[in-house]
Short mmCIF file of N, CA, C and O in Angstrom, two decimals:
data_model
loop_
_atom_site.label_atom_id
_atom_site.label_comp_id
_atom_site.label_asym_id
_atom_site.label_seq_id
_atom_site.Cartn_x
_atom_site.Cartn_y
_atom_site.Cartn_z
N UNK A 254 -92.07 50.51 -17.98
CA UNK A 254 -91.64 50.04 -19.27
C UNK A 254 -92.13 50.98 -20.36
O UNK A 254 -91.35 51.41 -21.22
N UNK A 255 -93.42 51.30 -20.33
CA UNK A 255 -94.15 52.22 -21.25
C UNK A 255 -93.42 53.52 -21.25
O UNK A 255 -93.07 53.99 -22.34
N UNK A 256 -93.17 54.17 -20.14
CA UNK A 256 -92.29 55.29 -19.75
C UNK A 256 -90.90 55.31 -20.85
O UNK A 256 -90.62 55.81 -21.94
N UNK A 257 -90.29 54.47 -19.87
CA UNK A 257 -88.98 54.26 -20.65
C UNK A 257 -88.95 54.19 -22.38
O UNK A 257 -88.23 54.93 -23.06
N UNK A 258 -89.69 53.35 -22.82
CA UNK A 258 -89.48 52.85 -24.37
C UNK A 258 -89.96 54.36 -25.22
O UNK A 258 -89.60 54.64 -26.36
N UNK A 259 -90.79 55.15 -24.38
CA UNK A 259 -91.48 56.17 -25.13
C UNK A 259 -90.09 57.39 -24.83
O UNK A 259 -90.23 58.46 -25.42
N UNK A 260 -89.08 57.26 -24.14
CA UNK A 260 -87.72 58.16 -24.26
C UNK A 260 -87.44 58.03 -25.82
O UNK A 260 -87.73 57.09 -26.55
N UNK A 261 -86.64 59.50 -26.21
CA UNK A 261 -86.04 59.44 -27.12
C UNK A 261 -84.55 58.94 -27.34
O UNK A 261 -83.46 59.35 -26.93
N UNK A 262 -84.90 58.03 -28.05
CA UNK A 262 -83.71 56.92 -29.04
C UNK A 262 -83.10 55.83 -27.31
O UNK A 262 -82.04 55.58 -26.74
N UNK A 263 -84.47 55.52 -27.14
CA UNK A 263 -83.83 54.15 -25.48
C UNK A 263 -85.16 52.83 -26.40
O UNK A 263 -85.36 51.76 -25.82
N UNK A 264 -85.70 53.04 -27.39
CA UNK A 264 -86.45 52.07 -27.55
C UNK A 264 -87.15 51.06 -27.33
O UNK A 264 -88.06 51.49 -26.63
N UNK A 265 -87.36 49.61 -27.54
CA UNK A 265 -88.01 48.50 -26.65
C UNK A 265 -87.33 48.31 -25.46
O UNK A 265 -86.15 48.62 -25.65
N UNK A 266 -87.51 47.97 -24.41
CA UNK A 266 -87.12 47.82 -22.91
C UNK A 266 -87.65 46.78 -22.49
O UNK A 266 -88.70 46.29 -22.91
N UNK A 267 -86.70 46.22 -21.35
CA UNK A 267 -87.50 45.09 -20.70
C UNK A 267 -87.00 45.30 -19.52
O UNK A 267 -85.79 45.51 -19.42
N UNK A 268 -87.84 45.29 -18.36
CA UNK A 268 -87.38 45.68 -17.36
C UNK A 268 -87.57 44.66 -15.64
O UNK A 268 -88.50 43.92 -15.33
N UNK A 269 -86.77 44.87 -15.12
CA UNK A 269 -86.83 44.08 -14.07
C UNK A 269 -86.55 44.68 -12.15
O UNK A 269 -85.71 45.16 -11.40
N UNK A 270 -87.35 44.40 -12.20
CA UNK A 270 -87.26 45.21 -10.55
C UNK A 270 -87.35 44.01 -9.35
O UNK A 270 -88.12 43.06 -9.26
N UNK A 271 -86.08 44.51 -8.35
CA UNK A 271 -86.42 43.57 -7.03
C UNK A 271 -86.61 44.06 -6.19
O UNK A 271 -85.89 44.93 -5.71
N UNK A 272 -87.81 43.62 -5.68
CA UNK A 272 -88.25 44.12 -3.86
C UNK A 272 -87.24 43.40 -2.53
O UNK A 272 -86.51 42.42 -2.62
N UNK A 273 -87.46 44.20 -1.39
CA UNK A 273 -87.46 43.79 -0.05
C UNK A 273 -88.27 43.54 0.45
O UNK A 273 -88.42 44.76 0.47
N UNK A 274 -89.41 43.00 1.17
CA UNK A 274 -90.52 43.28 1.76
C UNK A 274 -90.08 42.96 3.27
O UNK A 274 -89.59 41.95 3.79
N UNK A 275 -90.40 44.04 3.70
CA UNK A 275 -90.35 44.19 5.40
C UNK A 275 -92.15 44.26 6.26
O UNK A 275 -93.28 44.21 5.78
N UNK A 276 -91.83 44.33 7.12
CA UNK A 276 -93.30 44.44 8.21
C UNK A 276 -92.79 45.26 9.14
O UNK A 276 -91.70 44.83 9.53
N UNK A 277 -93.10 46.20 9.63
CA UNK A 277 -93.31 47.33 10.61
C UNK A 277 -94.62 47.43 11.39
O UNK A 277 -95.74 47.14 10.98
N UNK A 278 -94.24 47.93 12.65
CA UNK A 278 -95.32 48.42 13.43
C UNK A 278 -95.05 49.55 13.98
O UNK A 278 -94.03 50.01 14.50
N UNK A 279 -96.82 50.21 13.68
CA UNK A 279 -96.73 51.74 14.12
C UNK A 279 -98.33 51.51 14.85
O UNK A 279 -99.43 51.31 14.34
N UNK A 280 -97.88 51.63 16.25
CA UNK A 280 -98.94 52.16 17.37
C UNK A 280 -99.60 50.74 17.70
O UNK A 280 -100.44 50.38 18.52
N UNK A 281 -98.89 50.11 16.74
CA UNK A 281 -99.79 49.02 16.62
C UNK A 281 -100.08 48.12 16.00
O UNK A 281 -100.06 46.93 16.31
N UNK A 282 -100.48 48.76 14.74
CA UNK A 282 -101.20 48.44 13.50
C UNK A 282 -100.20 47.86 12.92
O UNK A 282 -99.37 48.74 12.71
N UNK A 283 -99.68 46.48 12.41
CA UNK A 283 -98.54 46.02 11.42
C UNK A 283 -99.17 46.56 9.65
O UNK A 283 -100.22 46.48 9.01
N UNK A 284 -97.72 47.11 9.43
CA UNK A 284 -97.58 47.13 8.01
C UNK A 284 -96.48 46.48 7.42
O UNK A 284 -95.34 46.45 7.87
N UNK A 285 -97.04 45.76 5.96
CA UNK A 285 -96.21 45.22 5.03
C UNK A 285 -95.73 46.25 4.24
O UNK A 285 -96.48 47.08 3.72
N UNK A 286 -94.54 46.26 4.11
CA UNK A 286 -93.78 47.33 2.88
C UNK A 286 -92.63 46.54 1.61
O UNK A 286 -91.57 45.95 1.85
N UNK A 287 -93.12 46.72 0.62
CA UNK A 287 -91.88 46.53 -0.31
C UNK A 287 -90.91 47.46 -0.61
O UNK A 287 -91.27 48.62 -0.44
N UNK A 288 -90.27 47.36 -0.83
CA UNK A 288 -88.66 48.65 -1.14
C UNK A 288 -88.18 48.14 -2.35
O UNK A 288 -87.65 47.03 -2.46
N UNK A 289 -88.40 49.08 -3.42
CA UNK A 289 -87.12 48.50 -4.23
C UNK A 289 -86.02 48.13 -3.84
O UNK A 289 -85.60 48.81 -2.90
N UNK A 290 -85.34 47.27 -4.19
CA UNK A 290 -83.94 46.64 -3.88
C UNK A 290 -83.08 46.72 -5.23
O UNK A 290 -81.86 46.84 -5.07
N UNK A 291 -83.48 46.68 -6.32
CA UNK A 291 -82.76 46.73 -7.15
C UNK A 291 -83.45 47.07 -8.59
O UNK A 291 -84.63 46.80 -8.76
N UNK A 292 -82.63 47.69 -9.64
CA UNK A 292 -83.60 47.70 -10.91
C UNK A 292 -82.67 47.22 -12.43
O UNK A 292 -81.52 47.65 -12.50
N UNK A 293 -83.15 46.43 -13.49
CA UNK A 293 -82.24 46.37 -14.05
C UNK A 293 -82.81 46.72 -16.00
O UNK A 293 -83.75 46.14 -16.54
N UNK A 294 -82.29 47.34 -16.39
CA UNK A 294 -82.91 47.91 -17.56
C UNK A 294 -82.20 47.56 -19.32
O UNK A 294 -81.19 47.98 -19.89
N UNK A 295 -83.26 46.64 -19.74
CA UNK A 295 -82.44 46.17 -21.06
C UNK A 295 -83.08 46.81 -22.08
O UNK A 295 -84.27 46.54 -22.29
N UNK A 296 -82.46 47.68 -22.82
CA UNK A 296 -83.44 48.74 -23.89
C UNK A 296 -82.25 48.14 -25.06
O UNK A 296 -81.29 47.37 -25.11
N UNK A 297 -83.16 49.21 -26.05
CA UNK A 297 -82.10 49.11 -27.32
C UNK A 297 -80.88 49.77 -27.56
O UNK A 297 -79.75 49.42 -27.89
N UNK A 298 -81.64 51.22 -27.20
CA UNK A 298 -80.62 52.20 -27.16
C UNK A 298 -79.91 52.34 -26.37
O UNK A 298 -79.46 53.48 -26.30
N UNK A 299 -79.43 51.41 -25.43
CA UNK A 299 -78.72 51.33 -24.13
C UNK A 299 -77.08 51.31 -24.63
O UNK A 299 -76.70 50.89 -25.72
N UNK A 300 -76.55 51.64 -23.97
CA UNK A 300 -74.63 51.54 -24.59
C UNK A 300 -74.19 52.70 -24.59
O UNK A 300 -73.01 52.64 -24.23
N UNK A 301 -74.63 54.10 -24.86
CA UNK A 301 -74.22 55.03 -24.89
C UNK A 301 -74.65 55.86 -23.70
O UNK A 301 -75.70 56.08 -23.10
N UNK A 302 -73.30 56.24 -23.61
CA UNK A 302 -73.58 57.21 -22.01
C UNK A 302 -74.85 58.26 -21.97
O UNK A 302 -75.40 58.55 -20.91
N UNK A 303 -75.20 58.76 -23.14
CA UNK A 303 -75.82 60.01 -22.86
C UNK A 303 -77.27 59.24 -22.80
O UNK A 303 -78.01 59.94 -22.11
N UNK A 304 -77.86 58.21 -23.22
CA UNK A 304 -78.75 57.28 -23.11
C UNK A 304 -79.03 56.45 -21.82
O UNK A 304 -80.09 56.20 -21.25
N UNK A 305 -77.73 56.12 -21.56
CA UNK A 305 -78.02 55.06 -20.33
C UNK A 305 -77.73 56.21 -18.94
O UNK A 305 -77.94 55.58 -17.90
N UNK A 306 -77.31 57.67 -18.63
CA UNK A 306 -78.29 58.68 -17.77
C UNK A 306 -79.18 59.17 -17.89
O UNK A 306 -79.76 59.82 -17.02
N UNK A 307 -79.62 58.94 -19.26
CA UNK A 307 -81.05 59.27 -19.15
C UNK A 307 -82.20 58.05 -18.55
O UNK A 307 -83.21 58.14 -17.85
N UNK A 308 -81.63 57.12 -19.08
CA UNK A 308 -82.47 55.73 -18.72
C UNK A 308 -82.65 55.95 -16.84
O UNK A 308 -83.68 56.13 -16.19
N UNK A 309 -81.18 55.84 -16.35
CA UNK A 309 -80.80 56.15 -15.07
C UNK A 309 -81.36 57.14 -14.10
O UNK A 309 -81.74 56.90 -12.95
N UNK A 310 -81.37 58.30 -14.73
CA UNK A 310 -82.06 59.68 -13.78
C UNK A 310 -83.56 59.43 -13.95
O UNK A 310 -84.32 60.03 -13.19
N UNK A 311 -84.16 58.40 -15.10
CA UNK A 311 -85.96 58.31 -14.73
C UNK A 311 -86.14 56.99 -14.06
O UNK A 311 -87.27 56.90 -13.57
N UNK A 312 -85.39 55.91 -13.88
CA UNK A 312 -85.12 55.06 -12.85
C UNK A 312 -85.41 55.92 -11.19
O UNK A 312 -86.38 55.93 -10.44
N UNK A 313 -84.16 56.52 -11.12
CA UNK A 313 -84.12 57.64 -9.88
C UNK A 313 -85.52 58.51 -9.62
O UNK A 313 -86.19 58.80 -8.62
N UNK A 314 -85.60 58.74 -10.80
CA UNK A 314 -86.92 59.47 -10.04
C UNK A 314 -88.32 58.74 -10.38
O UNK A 314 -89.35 59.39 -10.56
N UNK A 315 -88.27 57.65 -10.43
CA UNK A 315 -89.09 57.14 -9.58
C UNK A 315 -89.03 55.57 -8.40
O UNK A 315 -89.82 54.71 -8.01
N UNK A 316 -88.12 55.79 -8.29
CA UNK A 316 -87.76 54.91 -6.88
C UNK A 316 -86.64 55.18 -6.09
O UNK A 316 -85.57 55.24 -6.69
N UNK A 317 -86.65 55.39 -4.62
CA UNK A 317 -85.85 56.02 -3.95
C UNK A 317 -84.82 55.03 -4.12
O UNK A 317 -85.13 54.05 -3.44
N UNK A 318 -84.04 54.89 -4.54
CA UNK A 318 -82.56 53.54 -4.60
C UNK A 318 -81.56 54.37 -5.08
O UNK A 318 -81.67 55.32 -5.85
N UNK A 319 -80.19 53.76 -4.35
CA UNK A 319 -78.82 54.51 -4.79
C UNK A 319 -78.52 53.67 -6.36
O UNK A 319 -78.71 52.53 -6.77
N UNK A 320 -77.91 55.08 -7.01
CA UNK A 320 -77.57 54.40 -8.36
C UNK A 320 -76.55 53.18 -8.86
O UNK A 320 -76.23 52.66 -9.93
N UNK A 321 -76.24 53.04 -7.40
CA UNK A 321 -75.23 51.83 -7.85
C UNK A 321 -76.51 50.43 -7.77
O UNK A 321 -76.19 49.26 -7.93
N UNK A 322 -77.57 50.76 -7.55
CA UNK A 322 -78.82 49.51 -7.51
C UNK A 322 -78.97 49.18 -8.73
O UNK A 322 -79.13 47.98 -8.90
N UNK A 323 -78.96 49.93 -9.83
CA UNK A 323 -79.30 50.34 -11.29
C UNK A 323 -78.34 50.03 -12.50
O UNK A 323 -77.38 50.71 -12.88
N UNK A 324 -78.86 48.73 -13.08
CA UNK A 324 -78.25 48.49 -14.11
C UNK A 324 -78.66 48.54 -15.72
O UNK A 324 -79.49 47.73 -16.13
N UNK A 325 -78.09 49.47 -16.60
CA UNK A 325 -78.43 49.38 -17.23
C UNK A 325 -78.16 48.65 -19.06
O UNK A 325 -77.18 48.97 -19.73
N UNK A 326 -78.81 48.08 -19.36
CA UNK A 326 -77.87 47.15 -20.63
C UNK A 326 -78.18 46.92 -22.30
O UNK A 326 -79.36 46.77 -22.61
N UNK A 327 -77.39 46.90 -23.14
CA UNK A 327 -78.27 46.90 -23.87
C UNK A 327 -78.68 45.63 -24.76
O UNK A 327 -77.89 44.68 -24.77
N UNK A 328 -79.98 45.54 -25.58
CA UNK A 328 -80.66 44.41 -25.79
C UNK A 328 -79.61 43.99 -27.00
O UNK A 328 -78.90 44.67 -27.75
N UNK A 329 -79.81 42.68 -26.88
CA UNK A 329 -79.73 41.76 -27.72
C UNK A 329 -80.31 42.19 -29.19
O UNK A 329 -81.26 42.98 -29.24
N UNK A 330 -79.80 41.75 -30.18
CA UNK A 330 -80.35 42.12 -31.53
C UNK A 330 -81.45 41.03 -31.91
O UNK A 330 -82.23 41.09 -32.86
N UNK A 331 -81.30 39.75 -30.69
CA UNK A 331 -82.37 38.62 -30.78
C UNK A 331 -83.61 39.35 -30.02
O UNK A 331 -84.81 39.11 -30.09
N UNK A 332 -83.19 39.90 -29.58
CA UNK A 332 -84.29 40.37 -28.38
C UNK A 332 -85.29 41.76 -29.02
O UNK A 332 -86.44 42.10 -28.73
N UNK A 333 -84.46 42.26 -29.83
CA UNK A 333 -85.07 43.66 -30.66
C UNK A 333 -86.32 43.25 -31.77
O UNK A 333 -87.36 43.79 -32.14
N UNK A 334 -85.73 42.21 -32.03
CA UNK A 334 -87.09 41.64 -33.29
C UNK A 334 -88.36 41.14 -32.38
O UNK A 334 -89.47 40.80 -32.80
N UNK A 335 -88.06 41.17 -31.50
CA UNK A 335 -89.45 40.67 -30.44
C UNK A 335 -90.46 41.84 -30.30
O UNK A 335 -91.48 41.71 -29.62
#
């Protein structure tokens, strides 16, 4: 969130992420894993294309998910005075 809002002209953000959580075993040993499953991004500056790939490509790089996982939207003018 801190990331994002500190982009130029993507402003307050609110953000929402969904996991998978799986369990695997290796040799043995069980591991719990979460996966992003999905991400969804409500900023200010959201609406304009050249904004919402930028929002998008720092989504991408930092969670391995295809971009169709990734939504991005923009806030409410109720939501901006917050």
């Amino acid at each position: 969130k801190k990331v994002l809002s500190s982009m130029e002209g993507v402003g307050n953000v609110e953000v929402m992420i969904t996991t998978t959580n799986t369990t695997s075993s290796l040799f043995g040993a069980e591991q719990k894993n979460s996966d992003v499953w999905g991400v969804v991004v409500v900023a200010e500056g959201a609406g304009t294309p050249t904004i919402d790939a930028r929002i998008t490509d720092a989504v991408l790089a930092l969670f391995p998910i295809d971009v169709h996982r990734i939504s991005i939207v923009k806030m409410t003018e109720q939501e901006e005075g917050k």
